[in-house]
Tab-separated table of C-alpha atoms and ligand atoms in Angstrom:
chain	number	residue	atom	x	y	z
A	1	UNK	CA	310.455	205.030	-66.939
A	2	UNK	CA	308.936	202.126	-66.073
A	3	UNK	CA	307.163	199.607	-68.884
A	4	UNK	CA	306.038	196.255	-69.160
A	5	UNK	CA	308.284	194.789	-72.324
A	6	UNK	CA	307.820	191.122	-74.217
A	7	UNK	CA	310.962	189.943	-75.369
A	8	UNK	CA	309.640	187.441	-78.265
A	9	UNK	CA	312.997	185.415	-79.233
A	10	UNK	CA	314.210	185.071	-75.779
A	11	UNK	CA	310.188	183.934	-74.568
A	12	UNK	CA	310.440	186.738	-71.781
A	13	UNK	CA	308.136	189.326	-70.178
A	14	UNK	CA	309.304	191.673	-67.780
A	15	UNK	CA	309.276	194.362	-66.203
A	16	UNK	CA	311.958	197.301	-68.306
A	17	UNK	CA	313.138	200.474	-67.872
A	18	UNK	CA	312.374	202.167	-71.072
A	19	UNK	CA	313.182	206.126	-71.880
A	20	UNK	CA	310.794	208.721	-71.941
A	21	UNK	CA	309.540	210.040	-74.758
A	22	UNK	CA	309.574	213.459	-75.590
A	23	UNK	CA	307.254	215.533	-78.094
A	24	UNK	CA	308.887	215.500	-81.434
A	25	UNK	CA	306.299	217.399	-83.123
A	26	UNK	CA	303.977	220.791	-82.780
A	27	UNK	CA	301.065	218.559	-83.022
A	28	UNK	CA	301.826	216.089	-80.021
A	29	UNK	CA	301.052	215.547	-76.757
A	30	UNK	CA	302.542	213.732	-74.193
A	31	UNK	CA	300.094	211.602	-71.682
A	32	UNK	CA	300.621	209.911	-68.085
A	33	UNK	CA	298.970	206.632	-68.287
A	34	UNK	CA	296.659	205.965	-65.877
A	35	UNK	CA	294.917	202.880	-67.007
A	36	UNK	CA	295.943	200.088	-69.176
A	37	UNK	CA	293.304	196.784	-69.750
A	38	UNK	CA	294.048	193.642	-70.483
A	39	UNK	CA	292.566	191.421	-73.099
A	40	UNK	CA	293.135	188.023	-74.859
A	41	UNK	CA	294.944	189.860	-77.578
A	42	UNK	CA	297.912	190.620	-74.531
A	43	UNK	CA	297.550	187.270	-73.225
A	44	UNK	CA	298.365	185.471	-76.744
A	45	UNK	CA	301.046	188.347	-77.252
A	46	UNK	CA	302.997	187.243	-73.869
A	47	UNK	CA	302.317	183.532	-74.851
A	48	UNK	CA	304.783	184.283	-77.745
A	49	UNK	CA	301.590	183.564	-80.238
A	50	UNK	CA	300.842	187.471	-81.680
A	51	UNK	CA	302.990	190.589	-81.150
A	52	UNK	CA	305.839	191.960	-83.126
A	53	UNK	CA	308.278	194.393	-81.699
A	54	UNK	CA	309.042	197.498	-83.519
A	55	UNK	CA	311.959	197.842	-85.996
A	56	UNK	CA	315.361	197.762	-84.331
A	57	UNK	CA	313.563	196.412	-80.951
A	58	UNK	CA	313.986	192.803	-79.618
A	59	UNK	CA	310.875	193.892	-77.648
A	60	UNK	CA	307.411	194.921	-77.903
A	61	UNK	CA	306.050	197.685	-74.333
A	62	UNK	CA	302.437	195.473	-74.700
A	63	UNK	CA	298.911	197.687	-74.080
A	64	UNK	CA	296.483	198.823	-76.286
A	65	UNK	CA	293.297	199.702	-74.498
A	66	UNK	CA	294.669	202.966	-72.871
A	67	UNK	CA	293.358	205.607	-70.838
A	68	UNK	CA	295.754	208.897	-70.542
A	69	UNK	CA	295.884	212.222	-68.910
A	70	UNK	CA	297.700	215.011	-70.938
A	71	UNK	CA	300.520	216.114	-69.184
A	72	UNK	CA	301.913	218.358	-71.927
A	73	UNK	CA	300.999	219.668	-75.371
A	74	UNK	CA	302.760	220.850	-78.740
A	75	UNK	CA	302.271	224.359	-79.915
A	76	UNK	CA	299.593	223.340	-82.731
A	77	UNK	CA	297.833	221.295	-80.760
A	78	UNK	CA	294.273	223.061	-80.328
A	79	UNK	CA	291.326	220.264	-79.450
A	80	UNK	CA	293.074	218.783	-76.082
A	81	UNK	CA	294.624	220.356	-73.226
A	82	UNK	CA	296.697	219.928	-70.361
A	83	UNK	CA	294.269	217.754	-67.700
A	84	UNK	CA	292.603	216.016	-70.055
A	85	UNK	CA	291.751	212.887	-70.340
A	86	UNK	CA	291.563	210.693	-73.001
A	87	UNK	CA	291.850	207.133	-74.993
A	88	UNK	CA	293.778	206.564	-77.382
A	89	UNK	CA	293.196	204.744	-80.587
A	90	UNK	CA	295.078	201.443	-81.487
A	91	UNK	CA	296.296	201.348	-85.346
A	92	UNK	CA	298.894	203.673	-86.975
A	93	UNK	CA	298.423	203.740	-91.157
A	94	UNK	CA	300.972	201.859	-93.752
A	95	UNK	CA	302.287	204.183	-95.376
A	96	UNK	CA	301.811	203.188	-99.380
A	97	UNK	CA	300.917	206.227	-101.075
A	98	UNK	CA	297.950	204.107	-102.894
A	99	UNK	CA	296.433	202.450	-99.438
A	100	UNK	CA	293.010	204.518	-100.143
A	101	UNK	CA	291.843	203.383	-96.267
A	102	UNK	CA	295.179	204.408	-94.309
A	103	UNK	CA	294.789	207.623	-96.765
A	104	UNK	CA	291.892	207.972	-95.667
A	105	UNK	CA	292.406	207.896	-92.050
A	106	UNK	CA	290.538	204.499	-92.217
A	107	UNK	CA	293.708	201.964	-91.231
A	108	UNK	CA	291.014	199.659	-89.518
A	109	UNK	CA	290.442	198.752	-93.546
A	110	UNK	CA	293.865	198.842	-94.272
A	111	UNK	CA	294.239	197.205	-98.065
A	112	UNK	CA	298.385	196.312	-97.528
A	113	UNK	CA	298.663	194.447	-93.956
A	114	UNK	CA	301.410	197.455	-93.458
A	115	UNK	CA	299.916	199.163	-90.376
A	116	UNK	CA	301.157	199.081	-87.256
A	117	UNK	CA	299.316	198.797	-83.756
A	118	UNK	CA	300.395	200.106	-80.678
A	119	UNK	CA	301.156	197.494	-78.391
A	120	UNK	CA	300.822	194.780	-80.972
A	121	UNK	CA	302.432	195.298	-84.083
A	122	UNK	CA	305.400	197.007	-84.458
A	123	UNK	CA	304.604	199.942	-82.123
A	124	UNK	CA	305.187	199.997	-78.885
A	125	UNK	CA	302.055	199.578	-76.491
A	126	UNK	CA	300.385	201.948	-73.589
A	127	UNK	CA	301.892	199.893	-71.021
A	128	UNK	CA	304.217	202.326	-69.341
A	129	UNK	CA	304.040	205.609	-67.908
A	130	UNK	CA	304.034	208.340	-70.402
A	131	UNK	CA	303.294	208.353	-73.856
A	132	UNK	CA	303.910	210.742	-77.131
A	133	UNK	CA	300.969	210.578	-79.521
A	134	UNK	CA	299.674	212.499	-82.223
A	135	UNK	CA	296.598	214.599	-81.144
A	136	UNK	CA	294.831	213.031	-84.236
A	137	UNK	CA	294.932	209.618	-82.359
A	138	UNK	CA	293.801	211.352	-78.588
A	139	UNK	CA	290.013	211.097	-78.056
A	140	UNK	CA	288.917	213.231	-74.879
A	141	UNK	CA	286.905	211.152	-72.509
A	142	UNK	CA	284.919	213.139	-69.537
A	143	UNK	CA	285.845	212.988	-66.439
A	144	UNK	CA	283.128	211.411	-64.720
A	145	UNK	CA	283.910	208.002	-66.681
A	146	UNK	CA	287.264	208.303	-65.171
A	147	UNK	CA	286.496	204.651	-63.445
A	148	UNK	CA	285.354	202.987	-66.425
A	149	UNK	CA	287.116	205.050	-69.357
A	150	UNK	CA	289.782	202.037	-70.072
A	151	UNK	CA	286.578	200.321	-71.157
A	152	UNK	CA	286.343	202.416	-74.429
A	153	UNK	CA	288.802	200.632	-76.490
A	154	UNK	CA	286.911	196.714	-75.828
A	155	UNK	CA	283.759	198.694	-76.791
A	156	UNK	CA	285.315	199.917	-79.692
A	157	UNK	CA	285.550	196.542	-81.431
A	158	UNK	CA	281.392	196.440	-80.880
A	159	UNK	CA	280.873	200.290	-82.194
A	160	UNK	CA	282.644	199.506	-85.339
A	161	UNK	CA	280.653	196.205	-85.789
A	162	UNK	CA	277.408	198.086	-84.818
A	163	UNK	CA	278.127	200.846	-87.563
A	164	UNK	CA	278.885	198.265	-90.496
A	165	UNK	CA	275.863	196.153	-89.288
A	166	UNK	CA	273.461	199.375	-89.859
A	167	UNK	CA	275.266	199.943	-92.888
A	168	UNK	CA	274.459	196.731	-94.564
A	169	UNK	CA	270.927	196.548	-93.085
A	170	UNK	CA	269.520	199.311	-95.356
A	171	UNK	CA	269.531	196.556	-97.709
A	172	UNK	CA	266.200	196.232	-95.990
A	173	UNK	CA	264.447	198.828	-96.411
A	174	UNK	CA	262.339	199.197	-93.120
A	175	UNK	CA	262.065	199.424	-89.344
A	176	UNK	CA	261.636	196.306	-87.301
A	177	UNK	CA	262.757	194.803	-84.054
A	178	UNK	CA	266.169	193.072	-83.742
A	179	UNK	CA	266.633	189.989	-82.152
A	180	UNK	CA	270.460	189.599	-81.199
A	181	UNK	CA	272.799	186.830	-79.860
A	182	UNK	CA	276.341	187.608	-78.368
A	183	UNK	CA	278.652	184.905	-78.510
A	184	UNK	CA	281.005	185.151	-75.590
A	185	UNK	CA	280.714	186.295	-71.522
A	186	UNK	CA	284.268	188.128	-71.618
A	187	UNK	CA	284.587	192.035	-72.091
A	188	UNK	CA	283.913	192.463	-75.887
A	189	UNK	CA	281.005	190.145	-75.463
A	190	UNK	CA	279.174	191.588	-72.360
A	191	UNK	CA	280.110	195.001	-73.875
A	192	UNK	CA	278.692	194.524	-76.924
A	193	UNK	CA	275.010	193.192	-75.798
A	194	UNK	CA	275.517	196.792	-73.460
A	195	UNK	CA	275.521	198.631	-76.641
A	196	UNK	CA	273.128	196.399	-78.443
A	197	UNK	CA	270.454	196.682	-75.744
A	198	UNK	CA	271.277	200.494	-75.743
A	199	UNK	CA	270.220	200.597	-79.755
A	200	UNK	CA	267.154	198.806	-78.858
A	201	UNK	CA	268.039	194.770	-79.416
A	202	UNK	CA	266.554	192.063	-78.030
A	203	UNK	CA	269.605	190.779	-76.761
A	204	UNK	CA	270.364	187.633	-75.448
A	205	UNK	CA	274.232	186.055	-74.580
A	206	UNK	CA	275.409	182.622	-75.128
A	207	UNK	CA	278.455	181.582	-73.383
A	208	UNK	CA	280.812	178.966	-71.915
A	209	UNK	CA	282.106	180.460	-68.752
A	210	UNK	CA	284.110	179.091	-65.779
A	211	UNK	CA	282.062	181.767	-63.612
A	212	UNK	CA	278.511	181.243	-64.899
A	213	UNK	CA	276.577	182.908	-61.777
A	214	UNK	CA	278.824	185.971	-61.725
A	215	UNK	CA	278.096	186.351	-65.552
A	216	UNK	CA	274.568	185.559	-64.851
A	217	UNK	CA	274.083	188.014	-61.912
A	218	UNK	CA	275.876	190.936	-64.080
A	219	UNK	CA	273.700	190.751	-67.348
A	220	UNK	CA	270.365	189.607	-65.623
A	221	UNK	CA	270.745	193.362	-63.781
A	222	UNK	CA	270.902	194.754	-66.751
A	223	UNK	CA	268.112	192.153	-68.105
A	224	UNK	CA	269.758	190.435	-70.773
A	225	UNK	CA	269.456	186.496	-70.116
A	226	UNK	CA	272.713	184.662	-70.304
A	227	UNK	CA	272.254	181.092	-71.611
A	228	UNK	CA	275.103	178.327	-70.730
A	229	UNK	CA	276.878	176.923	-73.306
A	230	UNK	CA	277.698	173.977	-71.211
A	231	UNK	CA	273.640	173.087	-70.817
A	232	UNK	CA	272.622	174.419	-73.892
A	233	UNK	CA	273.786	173.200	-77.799
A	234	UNK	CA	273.649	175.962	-80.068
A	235	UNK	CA	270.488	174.620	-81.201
A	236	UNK	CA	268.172	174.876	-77.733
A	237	UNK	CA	269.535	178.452	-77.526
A	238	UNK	CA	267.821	179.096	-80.917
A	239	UNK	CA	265.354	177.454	-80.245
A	240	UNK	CA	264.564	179.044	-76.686
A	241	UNK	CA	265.639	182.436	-78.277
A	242	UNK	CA	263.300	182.712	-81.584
A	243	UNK	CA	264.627	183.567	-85.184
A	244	UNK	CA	268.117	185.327	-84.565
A	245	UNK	CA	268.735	188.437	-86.636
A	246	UNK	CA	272.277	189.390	-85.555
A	247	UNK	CA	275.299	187.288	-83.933
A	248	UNK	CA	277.772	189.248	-82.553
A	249	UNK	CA	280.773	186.854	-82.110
A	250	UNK	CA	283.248	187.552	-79.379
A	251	UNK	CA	285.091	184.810	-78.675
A	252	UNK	CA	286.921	183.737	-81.348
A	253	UNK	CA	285.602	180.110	-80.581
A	254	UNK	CA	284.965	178.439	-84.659
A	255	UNK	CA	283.457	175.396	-83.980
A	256	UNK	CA	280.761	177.269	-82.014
A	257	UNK	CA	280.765	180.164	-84.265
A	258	UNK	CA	280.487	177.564	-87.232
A	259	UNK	CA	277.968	175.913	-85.105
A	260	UNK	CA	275.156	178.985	-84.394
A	261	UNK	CA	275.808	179.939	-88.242
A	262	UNK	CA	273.502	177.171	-88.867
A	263	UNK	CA	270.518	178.454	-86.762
A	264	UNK	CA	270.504	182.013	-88.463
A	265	UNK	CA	267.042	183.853	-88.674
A	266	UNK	CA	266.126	185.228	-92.200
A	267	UNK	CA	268.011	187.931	-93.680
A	268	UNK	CA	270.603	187.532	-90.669
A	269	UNK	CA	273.789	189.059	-90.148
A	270	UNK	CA	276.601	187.583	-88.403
A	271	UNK	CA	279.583	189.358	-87.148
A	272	UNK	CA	283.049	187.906	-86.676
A	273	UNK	CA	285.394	189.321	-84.229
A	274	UNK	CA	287.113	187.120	-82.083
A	275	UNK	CA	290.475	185.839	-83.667
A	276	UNK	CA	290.991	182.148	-83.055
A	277	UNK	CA	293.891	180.605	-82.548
A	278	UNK	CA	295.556	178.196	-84.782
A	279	UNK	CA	293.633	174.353	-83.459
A	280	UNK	CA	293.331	172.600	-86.478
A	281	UNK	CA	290.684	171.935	-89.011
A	282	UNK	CA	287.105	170.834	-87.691
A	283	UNK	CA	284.302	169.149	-89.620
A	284	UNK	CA	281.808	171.709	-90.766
A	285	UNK	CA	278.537	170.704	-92.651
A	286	UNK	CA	279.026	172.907	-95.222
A	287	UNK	CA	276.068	172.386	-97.831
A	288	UNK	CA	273.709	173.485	-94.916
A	289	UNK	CA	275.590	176.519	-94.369
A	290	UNK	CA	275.356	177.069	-97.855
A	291	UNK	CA	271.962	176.659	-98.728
A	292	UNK	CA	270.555	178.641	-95.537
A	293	UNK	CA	272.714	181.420	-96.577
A	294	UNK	CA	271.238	181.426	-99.615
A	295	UNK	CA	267.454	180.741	-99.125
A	296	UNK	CA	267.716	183.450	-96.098
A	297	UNK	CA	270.032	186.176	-97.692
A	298	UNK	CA	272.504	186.164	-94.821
A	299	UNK	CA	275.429	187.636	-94.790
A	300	UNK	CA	278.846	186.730	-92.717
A	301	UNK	CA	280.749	189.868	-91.937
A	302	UNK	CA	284.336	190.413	-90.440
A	303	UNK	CA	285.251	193.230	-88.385
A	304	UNK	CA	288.971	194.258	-86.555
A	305	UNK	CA	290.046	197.250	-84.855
A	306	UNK	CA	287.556	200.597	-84.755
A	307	UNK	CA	288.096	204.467	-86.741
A	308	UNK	CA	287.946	207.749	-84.437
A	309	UNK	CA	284.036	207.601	-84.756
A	310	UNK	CA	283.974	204.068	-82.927
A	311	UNK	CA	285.780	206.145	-79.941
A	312	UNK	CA	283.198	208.981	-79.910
A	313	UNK	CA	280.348	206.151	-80.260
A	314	UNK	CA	282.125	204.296	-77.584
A	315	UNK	CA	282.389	207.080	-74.950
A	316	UNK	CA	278.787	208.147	-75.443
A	317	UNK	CA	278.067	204.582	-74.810
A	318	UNK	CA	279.581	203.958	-71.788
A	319	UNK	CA	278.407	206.882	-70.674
A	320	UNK	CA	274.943	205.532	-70.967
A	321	UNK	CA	275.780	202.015	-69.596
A	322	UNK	CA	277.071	204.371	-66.423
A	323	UNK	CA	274.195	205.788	-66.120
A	324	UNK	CA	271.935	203.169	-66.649
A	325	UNK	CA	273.536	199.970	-65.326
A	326	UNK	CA	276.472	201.851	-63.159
A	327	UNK	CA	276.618	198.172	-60.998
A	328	UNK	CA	277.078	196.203	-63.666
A	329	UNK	CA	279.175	198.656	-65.670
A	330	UNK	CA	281.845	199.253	-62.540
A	331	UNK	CA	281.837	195.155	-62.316
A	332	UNK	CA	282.951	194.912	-65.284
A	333	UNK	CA	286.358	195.491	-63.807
A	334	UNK	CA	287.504	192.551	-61.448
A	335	UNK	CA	291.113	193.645	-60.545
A	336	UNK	CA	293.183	196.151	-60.359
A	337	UNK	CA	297.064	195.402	-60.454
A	338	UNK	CA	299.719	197.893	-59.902
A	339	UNK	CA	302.314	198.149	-62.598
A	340	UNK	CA	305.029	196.354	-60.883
A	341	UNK	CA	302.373	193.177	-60.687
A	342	UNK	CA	301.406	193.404	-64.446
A	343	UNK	CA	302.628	190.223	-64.917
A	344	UNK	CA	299.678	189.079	-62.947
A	345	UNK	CA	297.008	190.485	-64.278
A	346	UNK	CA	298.470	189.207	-67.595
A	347	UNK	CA	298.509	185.400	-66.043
A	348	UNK	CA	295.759	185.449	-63.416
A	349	UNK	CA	292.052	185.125	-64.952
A	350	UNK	CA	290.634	185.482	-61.610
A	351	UNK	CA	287.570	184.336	-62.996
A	352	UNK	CA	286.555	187.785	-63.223
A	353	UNK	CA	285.691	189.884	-66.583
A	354	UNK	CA	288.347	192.837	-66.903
A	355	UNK	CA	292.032	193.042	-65.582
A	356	UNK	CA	293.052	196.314	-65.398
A	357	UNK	CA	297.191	197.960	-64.744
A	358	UNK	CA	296.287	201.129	-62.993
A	359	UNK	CA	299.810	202.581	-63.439
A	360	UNK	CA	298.508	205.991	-61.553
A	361	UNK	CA	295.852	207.588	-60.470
B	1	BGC	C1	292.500	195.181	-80.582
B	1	BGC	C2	292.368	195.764	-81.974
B	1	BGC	C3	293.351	195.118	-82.920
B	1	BGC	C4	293.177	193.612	-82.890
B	1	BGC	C5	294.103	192.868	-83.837
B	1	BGC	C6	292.404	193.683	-80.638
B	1	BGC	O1	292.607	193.175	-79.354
B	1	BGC	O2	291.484	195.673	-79.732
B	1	BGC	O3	292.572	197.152	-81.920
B	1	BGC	O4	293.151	195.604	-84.228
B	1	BGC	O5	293.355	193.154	-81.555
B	1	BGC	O6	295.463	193.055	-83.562
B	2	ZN	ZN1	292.147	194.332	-76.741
């Protein structure tokens, strides 16, 4: 079968023929792909910056925000059937016996660095046209998403953030309004002020962005106001925005990250998500960070990858953005490239939001 392979020694990314799998276990099922988004994690993986193939490979089959229909299932498999659709989740566990989180079924808190993630670490990706997973990884999606279902995995990365977020906010012990910034225009960013919006935020976006008005037009239909990095320091946007509450980064920008730290609310929360490349060390004023953190009890908070429940959170999710903004949801997806063009929608960034590889349909 066909798959789209990165080849990290020899800098190459093409297009391979790779076998198909076959079910290896009662509890498996095998999927066709159908949809396969890209993100900035694929583009710094066939940049030769991130990625590692699997053992014995000299290449890594990229794709990690999946959509599947089952094609065939093991004897002991009893949740999914043949038809179905579904997403599949990203991380595989370490396997130390004493990794409480992988034990756990929580790898997204893996304690070793031992995981593996498909399509990015040392598992091979969704990019292709069938894959064998464990049905403990497969999370059904209906079928009336089936347009917008790839989105599930980029909202994953907000669901996650979202449930740690109201997790560490019953350190205040009542109800009020939240005021919310999202820091970033791409998927993660405009799908994360979706969900925050959804859960009631007052959510507003901050953003440098080649395509302002397209940005503009998408999350003014859905009335969130989208505020230009390029007119607007990090200080006017707190200032036109009030006393922020939660960031939501997602765009794994520092200096601007490092920047907006400074205008926190009280009792603020600010989420890290983006991962930045390497650019070399910045000047950061870091007494004031200091001393508002600690006069305003605010808290910095990391968050990577997303458990089962971030998929079910997810899908319920977009099925509200569907029905709510179903414009602005659908346009979240620019292009659609077939598989023999992946390399395109890997290197094009037709100024849009979402590339997608429809490999079938
Ligand atoms: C993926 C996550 C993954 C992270 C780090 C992101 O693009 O969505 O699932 O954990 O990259 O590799
Ligand atoms: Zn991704």
């Amino acid at each position: 079968m066909r798959a789209v392979a990165v080849y990290p020694t020899q800098l190459e990314v093409r297009v391979i023929d790779h076998p198909e799998p076959k079910l290896t276990s009662p509890t498996q099922a095998r999927m066709r792909i159908l949809d396969v988004g890209v993100c900035g994690t694929d583009r710094d993986i066939v940049s030769f910056e991130y990625g590692t193939p699997p053992d014995g490979y000299d290449y890594l089959i990229i794709g990690h925000e999946s959509l599947g229909e089952l094609v065939e299932v093991g004897a002991q498999v009893s949740n999914v059937k043949v038809g179905d659709l579904v997403i599949m989740t990203v991380r595989r566990p370490c396997p130390h016996p004493d990794c409480v989180a992988c034990r756990e079924g929580r790898q997204d808190f893996c304690y070793t660095g031992d995981y593996t993630e498909r399509g990015i670490k040392q598992n091979h990706g969704y990019m292709t046209e069938f894959v064998v997973e464990e049905e403990r990884y497969l999370n059904p999606v209906p079928r009336d998403l089936r347009d917008v279902a790839v989105l599930v995995e980029p909202l994953t990365i907000a669901e996650k953030s979202l449930e740690q977020l109201w997790m560490v906010q019953r350190r205040l012990p009542w109800d009020r309004p939240h005021r919310a910034v999202v820091l970033g225009a791409g998927p993660v960013g405009i799908l994360g002020a979706m969900a925050l919006k959804v859960e009631g935020f007052e959510v507003s976006v901050y953003s440098r962005s080649q395509n302002h008005e397209e940005k503009n037009r998408l999350l003014d239909s859905i009335g969130i106001p989208y505020i230009a990095a390029e007119t607007h320091s990090t200080e006017d946007m707190a200032k036109t925005v009030g006393p922020i509450d939660v960031v939501y980064e997602a765009t794994g920008a520092s200096s601007v990250a490092f920047d907006v730290l400074k205008h926190l609310g009280p009792n603020a929360v600010f989420v890290f998500t983006g991962v930045p490349g390497r650019n070399g060390p910045i000047p950061v004023d870091t007494d004031e960070i200091m001393r508002n953190m600690v006069l305003n009890n605010q808290l910095v908070l990391g968050s990577v990858n997303a458990p089962p429940q971030a998929f079910q959170s997810a899908i319920q999710h977009l099925g509200a953005f569907a029905q709510r903004w179903p414009d602005a949801l659908r346009s979240v997806i620019t292009a659609r490239f077939p598989l023999e063009h992946a390399l395109d929608a890997l290197q094009t960034q037709t100024g849009g939001v979402k590339n997608v590889v429809a490999i079938a349909s």
